[in-house]
Each structure stands twice: as structure tokens, then as C-alpha cells.
PDB file of C-alpha atoms in Angstrom:
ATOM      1  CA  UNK A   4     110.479  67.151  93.209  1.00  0.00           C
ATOM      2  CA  UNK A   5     112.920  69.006  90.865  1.00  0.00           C
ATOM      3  CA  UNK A   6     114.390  72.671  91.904  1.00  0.00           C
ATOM      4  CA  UNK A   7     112.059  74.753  89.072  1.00  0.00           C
ATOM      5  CA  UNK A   8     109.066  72.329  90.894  1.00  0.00           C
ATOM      6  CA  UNK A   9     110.233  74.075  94.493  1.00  0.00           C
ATOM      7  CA  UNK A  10     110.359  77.453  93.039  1.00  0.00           C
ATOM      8  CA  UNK A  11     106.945  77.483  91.590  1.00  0.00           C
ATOM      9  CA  UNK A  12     105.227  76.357  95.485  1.00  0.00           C
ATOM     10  CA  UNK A  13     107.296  79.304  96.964  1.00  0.00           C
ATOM     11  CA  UNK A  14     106.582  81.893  94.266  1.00  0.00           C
ATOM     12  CA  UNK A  15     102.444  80.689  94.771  1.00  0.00           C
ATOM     13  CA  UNK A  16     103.088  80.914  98.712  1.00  0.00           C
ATOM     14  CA  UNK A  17     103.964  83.938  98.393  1.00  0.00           C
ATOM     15  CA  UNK A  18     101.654  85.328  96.040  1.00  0.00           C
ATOM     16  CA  UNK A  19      98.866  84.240  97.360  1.00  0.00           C
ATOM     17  CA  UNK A  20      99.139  86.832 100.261  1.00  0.00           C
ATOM     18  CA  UNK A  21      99.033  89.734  98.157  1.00  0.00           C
ATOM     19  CA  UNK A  22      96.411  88.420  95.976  1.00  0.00           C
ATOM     20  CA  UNK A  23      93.983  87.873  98.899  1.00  0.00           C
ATOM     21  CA  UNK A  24      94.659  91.689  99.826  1.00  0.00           C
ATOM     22  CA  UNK A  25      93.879  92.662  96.614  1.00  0.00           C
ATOM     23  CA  UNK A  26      90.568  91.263  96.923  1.00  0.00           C
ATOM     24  CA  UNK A  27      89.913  92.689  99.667  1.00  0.00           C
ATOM     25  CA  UNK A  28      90.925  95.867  98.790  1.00  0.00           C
ATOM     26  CA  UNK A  29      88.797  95.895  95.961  1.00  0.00           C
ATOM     27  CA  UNK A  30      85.854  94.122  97.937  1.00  0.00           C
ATOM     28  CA  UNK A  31      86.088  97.143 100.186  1.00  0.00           C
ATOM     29  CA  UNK A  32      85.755  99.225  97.145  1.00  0.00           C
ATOM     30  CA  UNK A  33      83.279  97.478  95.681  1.00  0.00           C
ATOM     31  CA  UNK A  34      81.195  98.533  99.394  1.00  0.00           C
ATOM     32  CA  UNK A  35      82.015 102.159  99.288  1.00  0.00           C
ATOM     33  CA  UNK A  36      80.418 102.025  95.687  1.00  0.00           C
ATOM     34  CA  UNK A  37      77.385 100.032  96.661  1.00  0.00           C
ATOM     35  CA  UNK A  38      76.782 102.313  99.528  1.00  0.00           C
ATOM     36  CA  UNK A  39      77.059 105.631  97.474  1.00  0.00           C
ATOM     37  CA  UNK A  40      74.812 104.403  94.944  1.00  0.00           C
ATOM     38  CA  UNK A  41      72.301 103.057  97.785  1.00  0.00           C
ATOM     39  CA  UNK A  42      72.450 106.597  99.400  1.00  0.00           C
ATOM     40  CA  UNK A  43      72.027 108.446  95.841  1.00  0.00           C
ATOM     41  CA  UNK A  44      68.835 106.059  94.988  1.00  0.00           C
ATOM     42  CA  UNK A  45      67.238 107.395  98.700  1.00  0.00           C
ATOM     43  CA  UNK A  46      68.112 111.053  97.773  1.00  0.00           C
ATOM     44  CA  UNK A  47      66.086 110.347  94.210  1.00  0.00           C
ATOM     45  CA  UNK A  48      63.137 109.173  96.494  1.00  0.00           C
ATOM     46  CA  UNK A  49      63.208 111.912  98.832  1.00  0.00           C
ATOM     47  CA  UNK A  50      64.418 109.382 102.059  1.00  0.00           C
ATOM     48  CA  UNK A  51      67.090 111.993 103.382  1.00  0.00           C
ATOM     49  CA  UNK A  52      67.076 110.284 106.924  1.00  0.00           C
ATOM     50  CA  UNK A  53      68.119 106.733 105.116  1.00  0.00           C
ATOM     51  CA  UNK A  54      70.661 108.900 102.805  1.00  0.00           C
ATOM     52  CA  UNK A  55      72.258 109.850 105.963  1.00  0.00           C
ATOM     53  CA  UNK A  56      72.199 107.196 107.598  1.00  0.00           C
ATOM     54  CA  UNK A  57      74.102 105.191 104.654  1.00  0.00           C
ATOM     55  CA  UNK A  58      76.986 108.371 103.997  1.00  0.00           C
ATOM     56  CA  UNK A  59      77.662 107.815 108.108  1.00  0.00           C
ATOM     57  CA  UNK A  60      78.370 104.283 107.320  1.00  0.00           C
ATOM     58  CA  UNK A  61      80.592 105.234 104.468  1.00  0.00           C
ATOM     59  CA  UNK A  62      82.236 107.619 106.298  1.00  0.00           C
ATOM     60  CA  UNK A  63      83.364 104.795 108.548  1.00  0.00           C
ATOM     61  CA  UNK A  64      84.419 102.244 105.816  1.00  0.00           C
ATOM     62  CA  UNK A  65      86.288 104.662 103.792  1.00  0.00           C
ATOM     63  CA  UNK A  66      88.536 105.786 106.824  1.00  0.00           C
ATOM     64  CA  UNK A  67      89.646 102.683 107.330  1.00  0.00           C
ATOM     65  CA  UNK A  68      90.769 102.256 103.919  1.00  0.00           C
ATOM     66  CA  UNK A  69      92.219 105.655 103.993  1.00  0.00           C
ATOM     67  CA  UNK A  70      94.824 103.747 105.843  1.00  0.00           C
ATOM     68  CA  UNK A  71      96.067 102.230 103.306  1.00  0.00           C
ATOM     69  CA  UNK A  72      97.732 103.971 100.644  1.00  0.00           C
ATOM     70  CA  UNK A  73      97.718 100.949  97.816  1.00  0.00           C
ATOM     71  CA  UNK A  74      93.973 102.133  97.367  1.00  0.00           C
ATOM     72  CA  UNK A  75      94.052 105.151  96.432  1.00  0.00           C
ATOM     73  CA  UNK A  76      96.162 108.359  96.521  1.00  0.00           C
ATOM     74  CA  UNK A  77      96.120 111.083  98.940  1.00  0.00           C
ATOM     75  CA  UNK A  78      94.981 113.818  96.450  1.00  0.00           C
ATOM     76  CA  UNK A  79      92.217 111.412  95.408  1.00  0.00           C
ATOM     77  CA  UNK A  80      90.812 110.774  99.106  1.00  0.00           C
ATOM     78  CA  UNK A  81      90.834 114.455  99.560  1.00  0.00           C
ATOM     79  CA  UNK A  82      88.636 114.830  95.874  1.00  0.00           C
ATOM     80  CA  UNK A  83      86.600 112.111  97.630  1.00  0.00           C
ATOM     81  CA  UNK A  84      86.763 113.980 101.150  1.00  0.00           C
ATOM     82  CA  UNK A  85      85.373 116.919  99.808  1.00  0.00           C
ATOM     83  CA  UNK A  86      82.217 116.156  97.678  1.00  0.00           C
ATOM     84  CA  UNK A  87      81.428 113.528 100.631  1.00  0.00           C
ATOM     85  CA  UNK A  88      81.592 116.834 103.169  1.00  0.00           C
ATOM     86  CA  UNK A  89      79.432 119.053 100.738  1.00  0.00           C
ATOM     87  CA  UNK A  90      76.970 116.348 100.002  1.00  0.00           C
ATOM     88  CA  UNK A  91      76.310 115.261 103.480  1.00  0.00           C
ATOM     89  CA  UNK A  92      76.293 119.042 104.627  1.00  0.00           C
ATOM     90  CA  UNK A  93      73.023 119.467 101.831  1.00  0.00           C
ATOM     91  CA  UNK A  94      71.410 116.163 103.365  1.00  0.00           C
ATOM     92  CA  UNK A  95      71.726 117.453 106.694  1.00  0.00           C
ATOM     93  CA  UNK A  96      69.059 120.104 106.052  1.00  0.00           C
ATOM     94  CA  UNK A  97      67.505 119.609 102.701  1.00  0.00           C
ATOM     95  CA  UNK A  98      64.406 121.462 103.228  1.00  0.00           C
ATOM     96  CA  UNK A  99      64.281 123.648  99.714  1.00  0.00           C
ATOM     97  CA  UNK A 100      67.501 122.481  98.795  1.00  0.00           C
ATOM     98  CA  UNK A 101      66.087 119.386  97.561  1.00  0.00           C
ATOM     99  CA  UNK A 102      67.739 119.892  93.823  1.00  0.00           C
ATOM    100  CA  UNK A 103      70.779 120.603  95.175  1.00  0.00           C
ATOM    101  CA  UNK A 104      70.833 117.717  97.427  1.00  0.00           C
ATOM    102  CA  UNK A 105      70.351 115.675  94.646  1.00  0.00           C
ATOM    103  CA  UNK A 106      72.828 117.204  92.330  1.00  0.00           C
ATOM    104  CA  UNK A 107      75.490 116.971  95.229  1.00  0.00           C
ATOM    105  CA  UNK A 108      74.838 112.997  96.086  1.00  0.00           C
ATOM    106  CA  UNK A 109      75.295 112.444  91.813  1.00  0.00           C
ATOM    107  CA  UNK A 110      78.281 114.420  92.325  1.00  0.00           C
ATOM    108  CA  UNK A 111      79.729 112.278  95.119  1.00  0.00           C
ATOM    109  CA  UNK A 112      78.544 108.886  93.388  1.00  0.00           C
ATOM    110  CA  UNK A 113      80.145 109.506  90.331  1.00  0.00           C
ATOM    111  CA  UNK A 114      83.952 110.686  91.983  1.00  0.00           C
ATOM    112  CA  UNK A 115      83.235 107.116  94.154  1.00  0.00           C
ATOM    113  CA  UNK A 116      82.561 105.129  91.572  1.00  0.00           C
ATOM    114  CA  UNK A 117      85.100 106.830  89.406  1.00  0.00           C
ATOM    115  CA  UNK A 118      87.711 105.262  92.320  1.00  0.00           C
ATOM    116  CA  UNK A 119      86.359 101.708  92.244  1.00  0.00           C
ATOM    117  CA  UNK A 120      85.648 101.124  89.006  1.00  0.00           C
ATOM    118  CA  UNK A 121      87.863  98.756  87.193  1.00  0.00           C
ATOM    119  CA  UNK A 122      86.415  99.584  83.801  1.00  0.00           C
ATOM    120  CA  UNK A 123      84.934 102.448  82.229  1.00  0.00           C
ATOM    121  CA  UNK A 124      83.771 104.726  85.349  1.00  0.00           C
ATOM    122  CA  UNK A 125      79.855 105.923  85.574  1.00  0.00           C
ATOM    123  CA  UNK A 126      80.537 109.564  84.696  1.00  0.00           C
ATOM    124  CA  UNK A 127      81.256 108.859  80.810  1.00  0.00           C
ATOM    125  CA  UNK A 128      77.837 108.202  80.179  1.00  0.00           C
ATOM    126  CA  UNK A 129      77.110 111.820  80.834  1.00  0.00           C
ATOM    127  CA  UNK A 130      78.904 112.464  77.841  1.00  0.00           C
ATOM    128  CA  UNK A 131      75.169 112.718  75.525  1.00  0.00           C
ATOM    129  CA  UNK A 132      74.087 115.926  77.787  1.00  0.00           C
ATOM    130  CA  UNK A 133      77.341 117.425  78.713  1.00  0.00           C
ATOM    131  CA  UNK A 134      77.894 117.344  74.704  1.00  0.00           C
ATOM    132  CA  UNK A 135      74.276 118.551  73.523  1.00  0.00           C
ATOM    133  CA  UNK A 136      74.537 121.658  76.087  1.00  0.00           C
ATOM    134  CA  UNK A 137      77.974 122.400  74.644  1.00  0.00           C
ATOM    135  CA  UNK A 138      76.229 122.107  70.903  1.00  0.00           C
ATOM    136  CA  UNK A 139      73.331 123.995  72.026  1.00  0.00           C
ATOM    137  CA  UNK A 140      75.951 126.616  73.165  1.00  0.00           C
ATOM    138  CA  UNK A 141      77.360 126.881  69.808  1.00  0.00           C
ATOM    139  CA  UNK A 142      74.308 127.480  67.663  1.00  0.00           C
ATOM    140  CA  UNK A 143      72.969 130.238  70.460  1.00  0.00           C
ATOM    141  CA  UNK A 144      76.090 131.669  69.807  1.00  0.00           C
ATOM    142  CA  UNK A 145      76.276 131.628  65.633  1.00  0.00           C
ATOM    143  CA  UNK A 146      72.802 132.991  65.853  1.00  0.00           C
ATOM    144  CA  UNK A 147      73.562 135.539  68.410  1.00  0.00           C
ATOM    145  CA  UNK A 148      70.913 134.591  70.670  1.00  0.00           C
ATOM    146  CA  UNK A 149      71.877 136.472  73.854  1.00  0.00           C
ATOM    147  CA  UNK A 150      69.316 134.794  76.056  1.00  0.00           C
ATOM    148  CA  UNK A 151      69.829 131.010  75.126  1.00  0.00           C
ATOM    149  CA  UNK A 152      73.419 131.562  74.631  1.00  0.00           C
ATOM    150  CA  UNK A 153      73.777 132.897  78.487  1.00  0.00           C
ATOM    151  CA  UNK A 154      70.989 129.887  79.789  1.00  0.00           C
ATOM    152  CA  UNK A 155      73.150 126.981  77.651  1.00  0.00           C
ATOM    153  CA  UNK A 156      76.652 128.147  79.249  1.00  0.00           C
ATOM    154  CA  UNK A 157      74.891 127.670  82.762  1.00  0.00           C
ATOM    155  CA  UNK A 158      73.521 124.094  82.163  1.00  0.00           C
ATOM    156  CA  UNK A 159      77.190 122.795  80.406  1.00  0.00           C
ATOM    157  CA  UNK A 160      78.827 124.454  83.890  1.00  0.00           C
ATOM    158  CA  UNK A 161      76.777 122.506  85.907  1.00  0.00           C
ATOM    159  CA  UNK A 162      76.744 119.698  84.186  1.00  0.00           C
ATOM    160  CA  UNK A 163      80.670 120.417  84.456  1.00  0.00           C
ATOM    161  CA  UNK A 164      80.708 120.844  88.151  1.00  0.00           C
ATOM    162  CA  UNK A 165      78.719 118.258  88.808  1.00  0.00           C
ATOM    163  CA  UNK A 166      81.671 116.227  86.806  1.00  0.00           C
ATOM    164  CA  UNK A 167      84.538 118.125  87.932  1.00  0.00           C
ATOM    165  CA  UNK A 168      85.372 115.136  90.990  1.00  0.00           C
ATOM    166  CA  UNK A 169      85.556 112.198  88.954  1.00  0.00           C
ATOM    167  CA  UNK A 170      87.455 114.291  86.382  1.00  0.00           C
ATOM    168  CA  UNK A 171      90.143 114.936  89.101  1.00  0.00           C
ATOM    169  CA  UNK A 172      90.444 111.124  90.083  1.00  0.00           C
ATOM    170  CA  UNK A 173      90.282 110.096  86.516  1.00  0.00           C
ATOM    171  CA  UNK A 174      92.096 112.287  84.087  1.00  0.00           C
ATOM    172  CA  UNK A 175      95.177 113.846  84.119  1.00  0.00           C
ATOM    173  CA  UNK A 176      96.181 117.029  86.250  1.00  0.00           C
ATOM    174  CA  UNK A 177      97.729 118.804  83.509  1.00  0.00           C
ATOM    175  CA  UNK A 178      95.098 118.358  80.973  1.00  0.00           C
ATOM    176  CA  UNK A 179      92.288 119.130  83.239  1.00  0.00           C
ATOM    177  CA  UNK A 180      93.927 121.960  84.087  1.00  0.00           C
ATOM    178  CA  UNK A 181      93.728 122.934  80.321  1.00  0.00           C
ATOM    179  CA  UNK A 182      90.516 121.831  80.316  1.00  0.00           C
ATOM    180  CA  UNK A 183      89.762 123.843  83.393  1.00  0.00           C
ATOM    181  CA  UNK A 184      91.422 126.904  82.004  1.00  0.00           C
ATOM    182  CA  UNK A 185      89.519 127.270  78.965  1.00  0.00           C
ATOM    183  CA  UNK A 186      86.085 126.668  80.805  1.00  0.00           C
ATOM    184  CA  UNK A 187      86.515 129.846  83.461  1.00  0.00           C
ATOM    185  CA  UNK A 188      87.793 132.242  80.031  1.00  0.00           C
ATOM    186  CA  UNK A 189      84.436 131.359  78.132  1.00  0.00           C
ATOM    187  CA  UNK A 190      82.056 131.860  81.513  1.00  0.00           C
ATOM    188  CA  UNK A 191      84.653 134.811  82.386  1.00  0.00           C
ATOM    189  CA  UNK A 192      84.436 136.424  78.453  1.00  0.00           C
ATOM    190  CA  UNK A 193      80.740 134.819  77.871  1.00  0.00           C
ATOM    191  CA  UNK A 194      79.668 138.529  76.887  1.00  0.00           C
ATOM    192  CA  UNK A 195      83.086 138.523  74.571  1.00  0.00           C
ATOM    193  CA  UNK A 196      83.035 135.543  72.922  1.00  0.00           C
ATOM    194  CA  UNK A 197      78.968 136.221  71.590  1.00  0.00           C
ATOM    195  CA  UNK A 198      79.730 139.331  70.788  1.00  0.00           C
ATOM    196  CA  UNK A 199      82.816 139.208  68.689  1.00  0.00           C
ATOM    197  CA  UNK A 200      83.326 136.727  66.069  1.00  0.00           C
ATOM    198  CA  UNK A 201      87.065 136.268  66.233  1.00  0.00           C
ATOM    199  CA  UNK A 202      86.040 134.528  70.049  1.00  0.00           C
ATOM    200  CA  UNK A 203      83.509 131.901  68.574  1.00  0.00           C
ATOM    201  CA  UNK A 204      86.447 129.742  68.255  1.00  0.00           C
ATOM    202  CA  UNK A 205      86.755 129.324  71.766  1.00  0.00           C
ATOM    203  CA  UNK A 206      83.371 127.676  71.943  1.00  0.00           C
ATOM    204  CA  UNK A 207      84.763 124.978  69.390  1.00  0.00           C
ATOM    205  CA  UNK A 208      88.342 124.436  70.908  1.00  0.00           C
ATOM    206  CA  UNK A 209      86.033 123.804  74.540  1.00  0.00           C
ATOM    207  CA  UNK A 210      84.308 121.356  72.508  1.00  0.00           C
ATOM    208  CA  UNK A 211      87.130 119.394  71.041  1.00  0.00           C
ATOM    209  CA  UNK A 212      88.175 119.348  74.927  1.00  0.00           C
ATOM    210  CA  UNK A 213      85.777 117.700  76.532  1.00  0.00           C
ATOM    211  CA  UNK A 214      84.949 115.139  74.120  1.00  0.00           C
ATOM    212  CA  UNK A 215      88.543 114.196  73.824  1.00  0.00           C
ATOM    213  CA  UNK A 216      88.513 113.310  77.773  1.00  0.00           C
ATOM    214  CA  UNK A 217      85.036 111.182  77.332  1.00  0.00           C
ATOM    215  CA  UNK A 218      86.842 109.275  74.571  1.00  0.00           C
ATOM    216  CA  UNK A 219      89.681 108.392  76.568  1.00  0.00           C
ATOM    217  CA  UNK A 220      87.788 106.580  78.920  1.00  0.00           C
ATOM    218  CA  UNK A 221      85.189 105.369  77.007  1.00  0.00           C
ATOM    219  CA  UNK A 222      86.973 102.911  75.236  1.00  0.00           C
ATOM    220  CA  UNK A 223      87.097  99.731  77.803  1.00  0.00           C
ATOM    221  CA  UNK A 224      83.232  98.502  77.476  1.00  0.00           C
ATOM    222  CA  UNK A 225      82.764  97.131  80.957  1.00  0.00           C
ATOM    223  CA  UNK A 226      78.733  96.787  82.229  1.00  0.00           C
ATOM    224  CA  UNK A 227      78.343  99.376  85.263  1.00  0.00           C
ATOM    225  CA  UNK A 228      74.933 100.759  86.900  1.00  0.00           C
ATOM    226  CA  UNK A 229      72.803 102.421  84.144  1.00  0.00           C
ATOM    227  CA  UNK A 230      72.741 106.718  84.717  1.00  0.00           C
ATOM    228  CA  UNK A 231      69.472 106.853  82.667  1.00  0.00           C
ATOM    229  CA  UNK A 232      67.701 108.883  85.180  1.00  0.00           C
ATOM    230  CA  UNK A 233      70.475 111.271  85.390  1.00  0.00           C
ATOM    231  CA  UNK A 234      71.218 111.375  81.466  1.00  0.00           C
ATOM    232  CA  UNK A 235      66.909 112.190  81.171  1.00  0.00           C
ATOM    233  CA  UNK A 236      66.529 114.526  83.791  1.00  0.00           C
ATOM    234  CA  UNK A 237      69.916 116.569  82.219  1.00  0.00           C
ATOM    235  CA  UNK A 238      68.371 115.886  78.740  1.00  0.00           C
ATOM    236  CA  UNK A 239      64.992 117.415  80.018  1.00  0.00           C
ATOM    237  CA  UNK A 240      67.015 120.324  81.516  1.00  0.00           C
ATOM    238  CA  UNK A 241      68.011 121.207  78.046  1.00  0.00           C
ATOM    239  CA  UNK A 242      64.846 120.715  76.351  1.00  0.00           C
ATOM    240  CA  UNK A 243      63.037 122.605  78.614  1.00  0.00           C
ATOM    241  CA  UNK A 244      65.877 125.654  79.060  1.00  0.00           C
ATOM    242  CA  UNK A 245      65.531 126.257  75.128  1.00  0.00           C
ATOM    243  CA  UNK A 246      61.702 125.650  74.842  1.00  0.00           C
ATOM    244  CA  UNK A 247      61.808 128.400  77.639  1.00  0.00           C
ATOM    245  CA  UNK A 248      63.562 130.288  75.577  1.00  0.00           C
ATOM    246  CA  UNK A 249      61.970 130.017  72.610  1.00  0.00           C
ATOM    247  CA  UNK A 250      58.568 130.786  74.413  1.00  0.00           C
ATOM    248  CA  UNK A 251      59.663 133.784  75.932  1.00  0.00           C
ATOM    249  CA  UNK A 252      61.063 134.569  72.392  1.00  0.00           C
ATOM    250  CA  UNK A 253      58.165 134.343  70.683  1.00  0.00           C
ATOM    251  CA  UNK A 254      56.337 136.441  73.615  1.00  0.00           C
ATOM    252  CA  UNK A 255      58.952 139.176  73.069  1.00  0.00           C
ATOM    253  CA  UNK A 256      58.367 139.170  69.501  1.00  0.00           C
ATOM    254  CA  UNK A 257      54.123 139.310  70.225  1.00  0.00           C
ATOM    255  CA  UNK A 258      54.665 142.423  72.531  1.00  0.00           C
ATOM    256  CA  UNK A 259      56.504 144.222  70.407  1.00  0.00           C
ATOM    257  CA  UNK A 260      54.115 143.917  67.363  1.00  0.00           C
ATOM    258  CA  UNK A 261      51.561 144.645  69.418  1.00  0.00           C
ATOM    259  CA  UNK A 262      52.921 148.120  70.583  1.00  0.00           C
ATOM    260  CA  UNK A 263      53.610 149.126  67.357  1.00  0.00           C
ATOM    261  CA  UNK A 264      51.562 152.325  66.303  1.00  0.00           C
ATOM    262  CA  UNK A 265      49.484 151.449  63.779  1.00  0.00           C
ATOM    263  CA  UNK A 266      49.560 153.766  60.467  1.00  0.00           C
TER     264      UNK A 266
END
């Protein structure tokens, strides 16, 4: 066997170590994934008991892969950490909290998957809602439509916070800080920014913002888990915020003709 023959066995013997870590890092991955998206499908039906039985057994795997830092980073166990604690906290005692719960468990699924995934991560297909709130937003606003202006801010920030996780595992620190900052001025000026013209702007820059970031990562097309529930029930939230508001609209508009004096 020639020398270049010799170096390629030792260079494969010891490869091949690292390699079969690698899977099973990412076969422990692909578990913690599998698990969050088990316990978000029992939230949907209303199986709390089986939810929490299934976060418990995450808790367990992802502390032992905590241990190793190759996985992930520190600040992104603690992103993880956190939306695990607030979700399982909501579980604990759903009773009349059962929107919340179920907001809280999409939360947690998306920063998990948003770790494990190889490809493009789950929370990008929220990019149709997150978008039509923020358009919704915009027309409220050139039409000065106090009411629908105020109820379309509130659905983008939750849609937002419901993001915010995988945003902090996924994108960069200093551009969702940006992206951070110029959220908190338009909810902290709402009142501002519809009333003065000069602010619209604002509106549009927050825009630009947030569909730069879902670009970013929605270029790799790699099959994941179809969202379609979450997309709908978002889409319906919007549909049914500004049919509200056009209703009550068109109520306002009745009462007021209707205690008009009549000449």
C-alpha cells in the first residue's frame, strides 16, 4: 500500500468519530423537534395532561444536550429555556387560558424547531399573516381609521411575540435589535404616528424590516411540517378583527343618523 493509500485509512479513522457524533447530535435534535411538535398537536386538541407529559420528557432530553456546547449556544438554550418555562407554566393550569396556552406551545415549537432545522426553519411560513396585519396596519392608518388602526397594531405584535424566540436563535442580534427598536417606537407613538403624517413613514420602514428578515431565510427550500393551521387561524384573526371593525363601523354610522333631529 503506497504512503497517500495510508493517509487516506487514518484521515477516515479518524473522521468517522466525529461524523457519528454529528449524527447523533442532530438525531437528538431531530427528538427535541418531534416532541415539541407532538406536545403542540395535544395543546390544538385540548389533551393538556399528554402536553405535559411530553414537555417533561423534553425537559429531560434537552438537558442532556445542554451539555454539550457543539449544539447549540448558551444564549440560544436560554431563548429555548425561557419559552419552554412560560409554556409549560400555561399548561400547568390552562383552565381559561386555553388561547394562551396555545399561543405559548406555537411559540416554543417554532424557537425548537428554529434550533434543529437544517433548512428553512417553521417560523418563515408565518410570513403571509405577519405581512397582511402589517398591510392592514398601513391602510387603517392612510385612512385614519383610529379603531382598526389600534386593533391591526395588536394582532402584528402578537403575531411578533409569538415570533420573537425563533427570531433570537435565527437572525442576527444587531439587526433584531433594529428590528426590535422600531417595533416598541410605533406601539410606544401608535397615537403619533396616525395622527401626524410626517410619522406614516415609520409604518413603511417596519415593513421593509420584517420582510427583509423572512427573505433571508426563506431562500433554502427544504420540506418541513406544514403551519397551515397556524397561518388560518392568524389569517381568520385578521379577517375577523377588521369585519369587527367594519361592523361596529357601520353601527356607529346607523346611531348617529338615527339621532339626528329631523327638520
Amino acid at each position: 500500500m503506497n504512503k497517500l493509500g495510508r493517509l487516506f485509512i487514518v484521515f477516515f479513522l479518524f473522521m468517522l468519530p466525529i461524523s457519528t457524533q454529528a449524527e447523533m447530535m442532530n438525531s437528538r435534535l431531530l427528538t427535541l423537534d418531534t416532541i415539541a411538535e407532538q406536545a403542540l398537536q395535544f395543546t390544538q386538541a385540548g389533551r393538556y395532561e399528554q402536553a405535559h407529559a411530553l414537555m417533561r420528557q423534553f425537559e429531560k432530553e434537552y438537558l442532556v444536550l445542554q451539555e454539550d456546547g457543539r449544539v447549540a449556544s448558551p444564549e440560544e438554550w436560554f431563548v429555548i429555556e425561557s419559552v419552554f418555562a412560560e409554556a409549560l407554566s400555561l399548561i400547568e393550569q390552562p383552565d381559561g387560558k386555553e388561547q394562551q396556552c396555545l399561543v405559548a406551545m406555537t411559540s416554543f415549537r417554532l424557537a425548537v424547531n428554529a434550533i434543529s432545522s437544517t433548512g428553512t426553519p417553521l417560523w418563515t411560513q408565518m410570513e403571509e399573516p405577519v405581512m397582511a396585519s402589517l398591510q392592514a396596519l398601513k391602510q387603517s392608518s392612510a385612512q385614519l381609521d383610529t379603531t382598526q388602526f389600534h386593533e391591526m397594531l395588536n394582532v402584528f405584535l402578537s403575531n411578533y411575540e409569538m415570533l420573537k424566540p425563533s427570531l433570537q436563535v435565527d437572525v442576527a442580534a444587531t439587526q433584531l435589535q433594529l428590528l426590535d427598536e422600531r417595533v416598541r417606537y410605533v406601539d410606544h407613538y401608535r397615537d403619533d404616528i396616525l395622527a401626524t403624517r410626517s410619522e406614516t413613514g415609520e409604518i413603511e420602514q417596519l415593513e421593509k424590516e420584517v420582510q427583509a428578515i423572512f427573505y433571508e431565510k426563506g431562500k433554502e427550500e427544504v420540506i418541513q411540517p406544514s403551519l397551515g393551521w397556524v397561518i388560518s387561524l392568524t389569517g381568520g384573526i385578521i379577517i375577523t378583527t377588521l369585519s369587527y371593525v367594519g361592523w361596529r363601523k357601520y353601527k356607529g354610522q346607523k346611531e348617529e343618523t338615527r339621532n339626528k333631529p329631523n327638520h
